Amino acid sequence: MILTRTSLQCRECKKEYDTAFKYICDECFGPLDVKYNFPTITKDTFTNRDHTYWRYFELLPIEQKSNIVSIGTGMTPLIKADNLGKKLGLNNLYIKNDSVNPTFSFKDRPAGVAISKAKEFGLSAVGCASTGNLASATAAHAAKAGLPCHVFAPSNIEMAKIAQALSYGANYIAVDGTYDDANTIAAQIGDSKGIGIVNINMRSHYVEGSKTFSFEVAEQLDWQVPDQLIVPVGSGAMLNAICKGFEELQTVSLLDDVSNMHMVAAQPHGCAPIVDAFKKNNKEVIPVENPDTIAKSLAIGDPGDGRYVLKRLQQYNGFAEESNNKEILDAILLLAQTEGIFTEPAGGVSISVLQKMVEQGKIDANDKVVCYVTGNGLKATESIMEVLVKPTVMKADVNEISAVVN
């Protein structure tokens, strides 16, 4: 039984296609988005369902439930961050904590949908271009699906992320170059060998996984629309998908008007091409050739959805701001020491930009604010170790140790 009817529609010229292993429009070469003919949905539709994002099956692009590849992703905590909120002067601050997903980042969301669709398409192998987190997420879902997985990533990413992807059995190709170099190679190999590269030739379906951020936040807020959303931005696909998700919830009458949301794009200094374009009021994003930031998971110099992020910021009265390495590290510690959440630098970017938005008067004390924390701090300990106090080794003597315990 087919529950969800989908097609593909060009984001630029609006030409429609039947759903297929395809991601670019034949007419204008624009990106293709999944378009739905939604069934009737109510809030009760999701009652008593799995606590994974597959609870929103009717809003996702898999036709047959038998093709779902799930490792238990989603329904991550939306924490009411009272301690951090108090420090920042915010009464309704929430942290969407995706660092607790199965491979410890939000990338389990898009990877899970893409691998499920690859299975539905009958593809014989999958892969990704990655700055680290997607490598692990794709490899884990590929292992669950029993599909060979090829990862293309820059050779200088965090060791923990390389170890994780290798543990799932991926064929890991460490490219001596930037993420954009790895991405170009992955695209050519994917197309020539018919491999489902999740964030390239599977991208139309892949980005649908990130929409589940919107579905969960809406449900966790009892179907209320947030006033402010702080989103870390690399390629820009996640921010665009979050907007699409909220719009679809409005389409199926689960949410009221979403047009008053404010979207905030957060990028690291050293790789902030979207912030640069926003602040200069440019419509085009000029790529950063050599990204230089500790937030390696956001070090995408040529963001594929950059232009569309700028459109979303205009549509949703948004802003774009950046944070330098020191600000990122300070924000990681601030979040850890107020809310007990340890994030990698990408999450530090979100928290730091949140602080800046408050300081600039862009967020009011009573706004309902959702800040997205997308990856776990244990994946990127190298950078934070530099600013932590090194523990002193002491003799196993109770009196000596007691003297230093206040």
CSV table of C-alpha atoms in Angstrom, one decimal:
chain,number,residue,atom,x,y,z
A,1,MET,CA,0.0,0.0,0.0
A,2,ILE,CA,1.5,3.4,-1.0
A,3,LEU,CA,0.8,6.0,1.6
A,4,THR,CA,2.7,9.0,0.4
A,5,ARG,CA,2.5,10.1,-3.2
A,6,THR,CA,5.5,12.3,-4.2
A,7,SER,CA,7.0,13.9,-7.2
A,8,LEU,CA,10.0,16.1,-7.9
A,9,GLN,CA,9.8,19.8,-8.6
A,10,CYS,CA,12.5,22.2,-9.8
A,11,ARG,CA,13.1,24.9,-7.2
A,12,GLU,CA,13.8,27.4,-10.0
A,13,CYS,CA,11.5,26.8,-13.0
A,14,LYS,CA,8.9,24.6,-11.2
A,15,LYS,CA,8.9,21.8,-13.8
A,16,GLU,CA,7.7,18.5,-12.3
A,17,TYR,CA,9.1,15.0,-12.7
A,18,ASP,CA,8.1,11.6,-11.5
A,19,THR,CA,10.1,10.5,-8.4
A,20,ALA,CA,13.3,8.9,-9.7
A,21,PHE,CA,17.1,8.7,-8.9
A,22,LYS,CA,17.5,12.3,-10.2
A,23,TYR,CA,18.4,15.6,-8.6
A,24,ILE,CA,18.8,18.2,-11.3
A,25,CYS,CA,16.2,19.8,-13.6
A,26,ASP,CA,16.7,18.9,-17.3
A,27,GLU,CA,15.4,22.3,-18.4
A,28,CYS,CA,17.3,24.8,-16.2
A,29,PHE,CA,19.7,22.6,-14.1
A,30,GLY,CA,18.0,23.9,-10.9
A,31,PRO,CA,17.8,21.6,-7.8
A,32,LEU,CA,14.8,19.3,-7.5
A,33,ASP,CA,12.7,19.2,-4.3
A,34,VAL,CA,10.3,16.5,-3.2
A,35,LYS,CA,6.7,17.6,-3.6
A,36,TYR,CA,3.9,15.9,-1.7
A,37,ASN,CA,0.3,15.1,-2.2
A,38,PHE,CA,-0.4,14.9,1.5
A,39,PRO,CA,-3.1,12.7,3.1
A,40,THR,CA,-5.3,14.1,5.8
A,41,ILE,CA,-3.2,14.5,8.9
A,42,THR,CA,-4.1,15.5,12.5
A,43,LYS,CA,-2.1,15.8,15.7
A,44,ASP,CA,-3.5,12.4,16.7
A,45,THR,CA,-1.9,10.8,13.6
A,46,PHE,CA,1.4,10.7,15.5
A,47,THR,CA,0.1,9.4,18.8
A,48,ASN,CA,1.4,6.1,20.1
A,49,ARG,CA,4.1,5.9,17.4
A,50,ASP,CA,7.8,5.1,17.5
A,51,HIS,CA,10.0,7.7,19.3
A,52,THR,CA,12.0,8.2,16.1
A,53,TYR,CA,11.5,10.7,13.3
A,54,TRP,CA,9.8,7.9,11.3
A,55,ARG,CA,6.7,8.7,13.3
A,56,TYR,CA,6.2,11.4,10.6
A,57,PHE,CA,6.1,8.8,7.8
A,58,GLU,CA,3.3,10.6,5.9
A,59,LEU,CA,5.5,13.7,5.7
A,60,LEU,CA,8.6,11.9,4.4
A,61,PRO,CA,9.5,10.7,0.9
A,62,ILE,CA,9.6,6.9,1.4
A,63,GLU,CA,6.7,5.2,-0.4
A,64,GLN,CA,6.8,1.8,1.4
A,65,LYS,CA,7.5,1.3,5.1
A,66,SER,CA,9.4,-1.9,4.3
A,67,ASN,CA,12.2,0.3,2.8
A,68,ILE,CA,12.8,2.3,6.0
A,69,VAL,CA,16.3,1.9,7.3
A,70,SER,CA,16.2,3.1,10.9
A,71,ILE,CA,18.9,3.0,13.7
A,72,GLY,CA,16.6,4.9,16.1
A,73,THR,CA,17.2,8.5,15.1
A,74,GLY,CA,15.2,11.5,16.2
A,75,MET,CA,12.8,12.7,18.9
A,76,THR,CA,15.9,14.2,20.6
A,77,PRO,CA,15.4,16.4,23.6
A,78,LEU,CA,14.1,19.9,23.3
A,79,ILE,CA,15.6,21.2,26.6
A,80,LYS,CA,14.1,24.3,28.3
A,81,ALA,CA,17.5,26.0,29.0
A,82,ASP,CA,16.6,28.0,32.1
A,83,ASN,CA,20.2,28.4,33.4
A,84,LEU,CA,21.6,29.6,30.1
A,85,GLY,CA,18.4,31.7,29.5
A,86,LYS,CA,18.9,33.4,32.8
A,87,LYS,CA,22.5,34.3,31.9
A,88,LEU,CA,21.4,35.7,28.5
A,89,GLY,CA,18.1,37.4,29.8
A,90,LEU,CA,15.8,35.0,27.9
A,91,ASN,CA,12.7,33.5,29.5
A,92,ASN,CA,11.8,31.0,26.8
A,93,LEU,CA,15.1,29.5,25.5
A,94,TYR,CA,15.1,25.9,24.2
A,95,ILE,CA,18.1,23.8,23.0
A,96,LYS,CA,17.3,21.2,20.4
A,97,ASN,CA,20.0,18.7,21.4
A,98,ASP,CA,20.8,16.5,18.4
A,99,SER,CA,24.2,15.5,19.9
A,100,VAL,CA,22.4,12.4,21.3
A,101,ASN,CA,21.4,10.8,18.0
A,102,PRO,CA,22.8,7.3,17.3
A,103,THR,CA,26.0,8.5,15.6
A,104,PHE,CA,26.0,11.7,17.8
A,105,SER,CA,25.0,14.3,15.2
A,106,PHE,CA,22.0,15.6,13.3
A,107,LYS,CA,23.3,14.0,10.1
A,108,ASP,CA,21.5,10.8,11.1
A,109,ARG,CA,18.3,12.5,10.0
A,110,PRO,CA,19.2,13.2,6.3
A,111,ALA,CA,21.4,10.1,6.0
A,112,GLY,CA,18.5,7.8,7.2
A,113,VAL,CA,16.1,9.2,4.6
A,114,ALA,CA,18.6,9.1,1.8
A,115,ILE,CA,19.7,5.5,2.6
A,116,SER,CA,16.1,4.4,2.8
A,117,LYS,CA,15.4,6.0,-0.6
A,118,ALA,CA,18.5,4.3,-2.0
A,119,LYS,CA,17.1,1.0,-0.9
A,120,GLU,CA,13.7,1.9,-2.4
A,121,PHE,CA,15.5,2.8,-5.7
A,122,GLY,CA,17.3,-0.6,-5.6
A,123,LEU,CA,20.8,1.0,-5.7
A,124,SER,CA,23.7,-1.3,-5.0
A,125,ALA,CA,26.0,1.1,-3.2
A,126,VAL,CA,25.9,4.4,-1.4
A,127,GLY,CA,28.3,7.1,-0.2
A,128,CYS,CA,28.8,10.7,0.7
A,129,ALA,CA,31.1,13.7,0.7
A,130,SER,CA,31.6,14.7,4.3
A,131,THR,CA,33.3,17.0,6.8
A,132,GLY,CA,33.0,14.1,9.3
A,133,ASN,CA,29.6,13.8,10.8
A,134,LEU,CA,27.9,12.7,7.6
A,135,ALA,CA,30.6,10.1,7.1
A,136,SER,CA,29.6,8.3,10.3
A,137,ALA,CA,25.8,8.7,9.8
A,138,THR,CA,26.0,7.4,6.2
A,139,ALA,CA,28.3,4.5,7.1
A,140,ALA,CA,26.1,3.5,10.0
A,141,HIS,CA,22.9,3.5,8.0
A,142,ALA,CA,24.6,1.7,5.1
A,143,ALA,CA,25.8,-1.0,7.5
A,144,LYS,CA,22.2,-1.4,8.8
A,145,ALA,CA,20.9,-1.6,5.2
A,146,GLY,CA,23.7,-4.0,4.1
A,147,LEU,CA,25.0,-1.7,1.4
A,148,PRO,CA,28.6,-0.9,0.6
A,149,CYS,CA,29.5,2.7,1.5
A,150,HIS,CA,32.2,5.0,0.1
A,151,VAL,CA,33.1,8.1,2.1
A,152,PHE,CA,35.0,11.0,0.5
A,153,ALA,CA,36.3,13.5,3.1
A,154,PRO,CA,39.2,16.0,3.6
A,155,SER,CA,42.2,14.3,5.3
A,156,ASN,CA,42.4,16.9,8.1
A,157,ILE,CA,39.1,16.3,9.9
A,158,GLU,CA,38.9,15.1,13.5
A,159,MET,CA,40.3,11.6,14.2
A,160,ALA,CA,37.2,10.6,16.2
A,161,LYS,CA,35.1,11.1,13.2
A,162,ILE,CA,37.4,9.1,10.9
A,163,ALA,CA,37.5,6.3,13.5
A,164,GLN,CA,33.8,6.2,13.8
A,165,ALA,CA,33.1,6.0,10.0
A,166,LEU,CA,35.8,3.2,9.6
A,167,SER,CA,34.2,1.3,12.5
A,168,TYR,CA,31.0,1.0,10.5
A,169,GLY,CA,32.9,-0.6,7.7
A,170,ALA,CA,33.0,2.3,5.2
A,171,ASN,CA,35.5,2.5,2.4
A,172,TYR,CA,37.1,5.8,3.6
A,173,ILE,CA,38.8,7.9,1.0
A,174,ALA,CA,40.8,10.7,2.7
A,175,VAL,CA,41.3,13.5,0.1
A,176,ASP,CA,44.3,15.7,0.3
A,177,GLY,CA,42.3,18.9,-0.1
A,178,THR,CA,39.2,20.8,1.1
A,179,TYR,CA,35.6,19.6,1.5
A,180,ASP,CA,34.8,21.1,-1.9
A,181,ASP,CA,37.5,19.0,-3.5
A,182,ALA,CA,36.1,15.9,-1.9
A,183,ASN,CA,32.6,16.9,-3.0
A,184,THR,CA,33.6,17.3,-6.6
A,185,ILE,CA,35.3,13.9,-6.7
A,186,ALA,CA,32.3,12.2,-5.0
A,187,ALA,CA,29.9,13.8,-7.5
A,188,GLN,CA,31.9,12.5,-10.5
A,189,ILE,CA,32.4,9.0,-9.1
A,190,GLY,CA,28.8,8.8,-8.0
A,191,ASP,CA,27.4,9.7,-11.4
A,192,SER,CA,29.9,7.5,-13.3
A,193,LYS,CA,29.4,4.4,-11.1
A,194,GLY,CA,25.7,4.8,-10.2
A,195,ILE,CA,26.5,5.1,-6.5
A,196,GLY,CA,23.9,6.9,-4.4
A,197,ILE,CA,26.0,9.8,-3.0
A,198,VAL,CA,23.5,10.9,-0.3
A,199,ASN,CA,24.3,14.6,-0.3
A,200,ILE,CA,24.8,14.9,-4.0
A,201,ASN,CA,22.8,12.7,-6.4
A,202,MET,CA,20.4,11.7,-3.6
A,203,ARG,CA,20.2,15.3,-2.3
A,204,SER,CA,16.5,15.9,-3.2
A,205,HIS,CA,15.5,13.1,-0.8
A,206,TYR,CA,18.4,13.5,1.7
A,207,VAL,CA,17.4,17.1,2.7
A,208,GLU,CA,14.0,15.9,3.6
A,209,GLY,CA,15.5,14.2,6.7
A,210,SER,CA,16.5,17.6,8.1
A,211,LYS,CA,12.8,18.7,7.9
A,212,THR,CA,12.2,16.4,10.9
A,213,PHE,CA,13.9,19.1,13.0
A,214,SER,CA,10.8,21.2,12.4
A,215,PHE,CA,8.3,18.4,13.0
A,216,GLU,CA,9.8,17.5,16.3
A,217,VAL,CA,10.2,21.1,17.6
A,218,ALA,CA,6.6,21.9,16.7
A,219,GLU,CA,5.3,18.8,18.4
A,220,GLN,CA,7.5,19.3,21.5
A,221,LEU,CA,6.3,22.9,21.7
A,222,ASP,CA,2.7,21.6,21.6
A,223,TRP,CA,2.3,22.8,18.0
A,224,GLN,CA,3.4,26.3,18.6
A,225,VAL,CA,5.6,28.2,16.1
A,226,PRO,CA,8.9,29.5,17.6
A,227,ASP,CA,9.7,33.2,17.3
A,228,GLN,CA,13.5,32.7,16.7
A,229,LEU,CA,15.5,29.8,15.3
A,230,ILE,CA,19.3,29.8,15.5
A,231,VAL,CA,20.6,27.4,12.9
A,232,PRO,CA,24.3,26.5,12.3
A,233,VAL,CA,25.0,26.7,8.6
A,234,GLY,CA,27.5,24.8,6.4
A,235,SER,CA,26.0,24.0,3.0
A,236,GLY,CA,22.7,25.7,4.0
A,237,ALA,CA,20.6,22.6,3.3
A,238,MET,CA,19.5,22.2,6.9
A,239,LEU,CA,18.2,25.8,7.3
A,240,ASN,CA,16.3,25.6,4.0
A,241,ALA,CA,14.8,22.2,5.0
A,242,ILE,CA,13.7,23.5,8.4
A,243,CYS,CA,11.8,26.3,6.7
A,244,LYS,CA,10.2,23.8,4.3
A,245,GLY,CA,9.3,21.6,7.2
A,246,PHE,CA,7.4,24.4,9.0
A,247,GLU,CA,5.7,25.4,5.8
A,248,GLU,CA,4.5,21.8,5.2
A,249,LEU,CA,3.1,21.7,8.8
A,250,GLN,CA,1.1,24.8,8.0
A,251,THR,CA,0.0,23.2,4.7
A,252,VAL,CA,-1.5,20.2,6.5
A,253,SER,CA,-3.0,22.5,9.1
A,254,LEU,CA,-0.9,21.3,12.1
A,255,LEU,CA,0.5,24.8,12.6
A,256,ASP,CA,-0.9,28.3,12.3
A,257,ASP,CA,0.8,31.0,10.2
A,258,VAL,CA,4.6,30.5,10.2
A,259,SER,CA,5.5,33.7,8.4
A,260,ASN,CA,6.5,35.5,11.6
A,261,MET,CA,9.4,33.1,12.4
A,262,HIS,CA,12.8,34.7,12.4
A,263,MET,CA,15.6,32.5,11.0
A,264,VAL,CA,19.2,33.2,12.1
A,265,ALA,CA,22.1,31.7,10.1
A,266,ALA,CA,25.1,31.0,12.3
A,267,GLN,CA,28.6,30.5,10.6
A,268,PRO,CA,32.2,30.4,11.9
A,269,HIS,CA,34.6,33.2,11.1
A,270,GLY,CA,37.0,31.8,8.5
A,271,CYS,CA,34.2,30.1,6.6
A,272,ALA,CA,31.2,32.4,6.6
A,273,PRO,CA,30.4,33.1,2.9
A,274,ILE,CA,26.7,33.4,3.6
A,275,VAL,CA,27.1,35.8,6.5
A,276,ASP,CA,29.4,37.9,4.2
A,277,ALA,CA,26.8,38.0,1.4
A,278,PHE,CA,24.0,38.8,3.9
A,279,LYS,CA,25.9,41.7,5.5
A,280,LYS,CA,26.9,43.1,2.1
A,281,ASN,CA,23.3,42.7,0.8
A,282,ASN,CA,24.6,40.5,-2.1
A,283,LYS,CA,22.3,38.0,-3.8
A,284,GLU,CA,25.2,35.7,-4.7
A,285,VAL,CA,27.5,33.9,-2.3
A,286,ILE,CA,31.2,34.2,-3.0
A,287,PRO,CA,33.0,30.9,-2.1
A,288,VAL,CA,35.7,30.8,0.6
A,289,GLU,CA,38.7,29.0,-1.1
A,290,ASN,CA,40.5,27.9,2.0
A,291,PRO,CA,38.3,27.6,5.1
A,292,ASP,CA,40.1,28.2,8.4
A,293,THR,CA,38.0,27.5,11.5
A,294,ILE,CA,37.9,25.0,14.4
A,295,ALA,CA,34.2,24.3,13.4
A,296,LYS,CA,35.3,21.8,10.8
A,297,SER,CA,31.8,20.4,10.3
A,298,LEU,CA,30.8,23.8,9.0
A,299,ALA,CA,33.9,24.4,6.8
A,300,ILE,CA,32.1,24.3,3.5
A,301,GLY,CA,33.6,27.1,1.4
A,302,ASP,CA,31.1,26.8,-1.5
A,303,PRO,CA,27.7,26.2,0.2
A,304,GLY,CA,25.3,24.4,-2.2
A,305,ASP,CA,22.2,26.1,-0.8
A,306,GLY,CA,23.8,29.4,0.0
A,307,ARG,CA,21.7,31.4,-2.4
A,308,TYR,CA,18.5,29.8,-1.0
A,309,VAL,CA,19.5,30.6,2.6
A,310,LEU,CA,19.7,34.3,1.7
A,311,LYS,CA,16.2,34.0,0.2
A,312,ARG,CA,15.0,32.3,3.4
A,313,LEU,CA,16.5,35.0,5.6
A,314,GLN,CA,14.7,37.6,3.5
A,315,GLN,CA,11.5,35.6,3.6
A,316,TYR,CA,11.6,35.1,7.4
A,317,ASN,CA,12.9,38.5,8.6
A,318,GLY,CA,16.2,36.8,9.4
A,319,PHE,CA,19.8,37.6,10.2
A,320,ALA,CA,23.2,36.0,9.6
A,321,GLU,CA,26.1,36.3,12.0
A,322,GLU,CA,29.5,34.7,12.6
A,323,SER,CA,31.7,33.7,15.5
A,324,ASN,CA,35.5,33.4,15.8
A,325,ASN,CA,37.4,30.5,17.3
A,326,LYS,CA,37.6,32.0,20.8
A,327,GLU,CA,33.9,32.9,20.9
A,328,ILE,CA,33.1,29.3,19.7
A,329,LEU,CA,35.2,27.7,22.5
A,330,ASP,CA,33.7,30.1,25.1
A,331,ALA,CA,30.2,29.2,24.0
A,332,ILE,CA,30.9,25.4,24.2
A,333,LEU,CA,32.0,25.8,27.8
A,334,LEU,CA,29.0,28.2,28.5
A,335,LEU,CA,26.5,25.6,27.3
A,336,ALA,CA,28.3,22.7,29.1
A,337,GLN,CA,28.5,24.6,32.4
A,338,THR,CA,24.9,25.9,32.4
A,339,GLU,CA,22.9,23.1,30.8
A,340,GLY,CA,25.2,20.0,30.9
A,341,ILE,CA,25.3,19.7,27.1
A,342,PHE,CA,28.7,19.1,25.6
A,343,THR,CA,28.7,20.1,21.9
A,344,GLU,CA,31.2,20.1,19.1
A,345,PRO,CA,32.3,23.5,17.7
A,346,ALA,CA,29.3,23.7,15.3
A,347,GLY,CA,27.0,23.9,18.3
A,348,GLY,CA,29.3,26.4,19.9
A,349,VAL,CA,28.7,28.6,16.8
A,350,SER,CA,24.9,28.5,17.4
A,351,ILE,CA,25.3,29.4,21.1
A,352,SER,CA,27.8,32.2,20.4
A,353,VAL,CA,25.6,33.7,17.6
A,354,LEU,CA,22.6,33.4,20.0
A,355,GLN,CA,24.5,35.6,22.5
A,356,LYS,CA,25.3,38.1,19.8
A,357,MET,CA,21.7,38.3,18.6
A,358,VAL,CA,20.7,39.1,22.2
A,359,GLU,CA,23.4,41.7,22.6
A,360,GLN,CA,22.4,43.3,19.3
A,361,GLY,CA,18.8,43.6,20.5
A,362,LYS,CA,17.5,41.2,17.8
A,363,ILE,CA,15.9,38.8,20.3
A,364,ASP,CA,13.4,39.9,23.0
A,365,ALA,CA,13.4,38.5,26.5
A,366,ASN,CA,10.0,36.7,26.0
A,367,ASP,CA,10.6,35.4,22.5
A,368,LYS,CA,10.3,31.6,22.1
A,369,VAL,CA,13.8,30.8,20.9
A,370,VAL,CA,15.1,27.5,19.6
A,371,CYS,CA,18.8,27.0,19.3
A,372,TYR,CA,20.0,24.0,17.3
A,373,VAL,CA,22.9,22.0,18.7
A,374,THR,CA,23.9,19.6,16.0
A,375,GLY,CA,26.9,17.4,17.1
A,376,ASN,CA,28.5,15.9,20.2
A,377,GLY,CA,31.6,17.4,21.8
A,378,LEU,CA,33.3,14.0,22.0
A,379,LYS,CA,33.7,14.0,18.3
A,380,ALA,CA,36.0,17.1,18.4
A,381,THR,CA,37.9,17.2,21.6
A,382,GLU,CA,41.2,18.5,20.1
A,383,SER,CA,40.1,22.1,19.9
A,384,ILE,CA,38.5,22.3,23.4
A,385,MET,CA,41.4,20.6,25.1
A,386,GLU,CA,43.5,23.7,24.3
A,387,VAL,CA,41.5,25.9,26.7
A,388,LEU,CA,40.8,23.4,29.5
A,389,VAL,CA,42.8,23.3,32.7
A,390,LYS,CA,45.0,20.2,32.7
A,391,PRO,CA,44.3,17.9,35.7
A,392,THR,CA,47.1,17.7,38.3
A,393,VAL,CA,48.2,14.1,39.0
A,394,MET,CA,48.3,13.6,42.8
A,395,LYS,CA,49.5,10.8,45.1
A,396,ALA,CA,46.7,8.5,46.4
A,397,ASP,CA,46.9,10.2,49.8
A,398,VAL,CA,43.6,11.3,51.3
A,399,ASN,CA,45.0,14.1,53.4
A,400,GLU,CA,46.9,15.6,50.5
A,401,ILE,CA,43.9,15.4,48.2
A,402,SER,CA,41.5,16.7,50.9
A,403,ALA,CA,43.6,19.8,51.2
A,404,VAL,CA,42.8,20.8,47.6
A,405,VAL,CA,39.1,20.0,47.8
A,406,ASN,CA,37.2,23.1,49.0
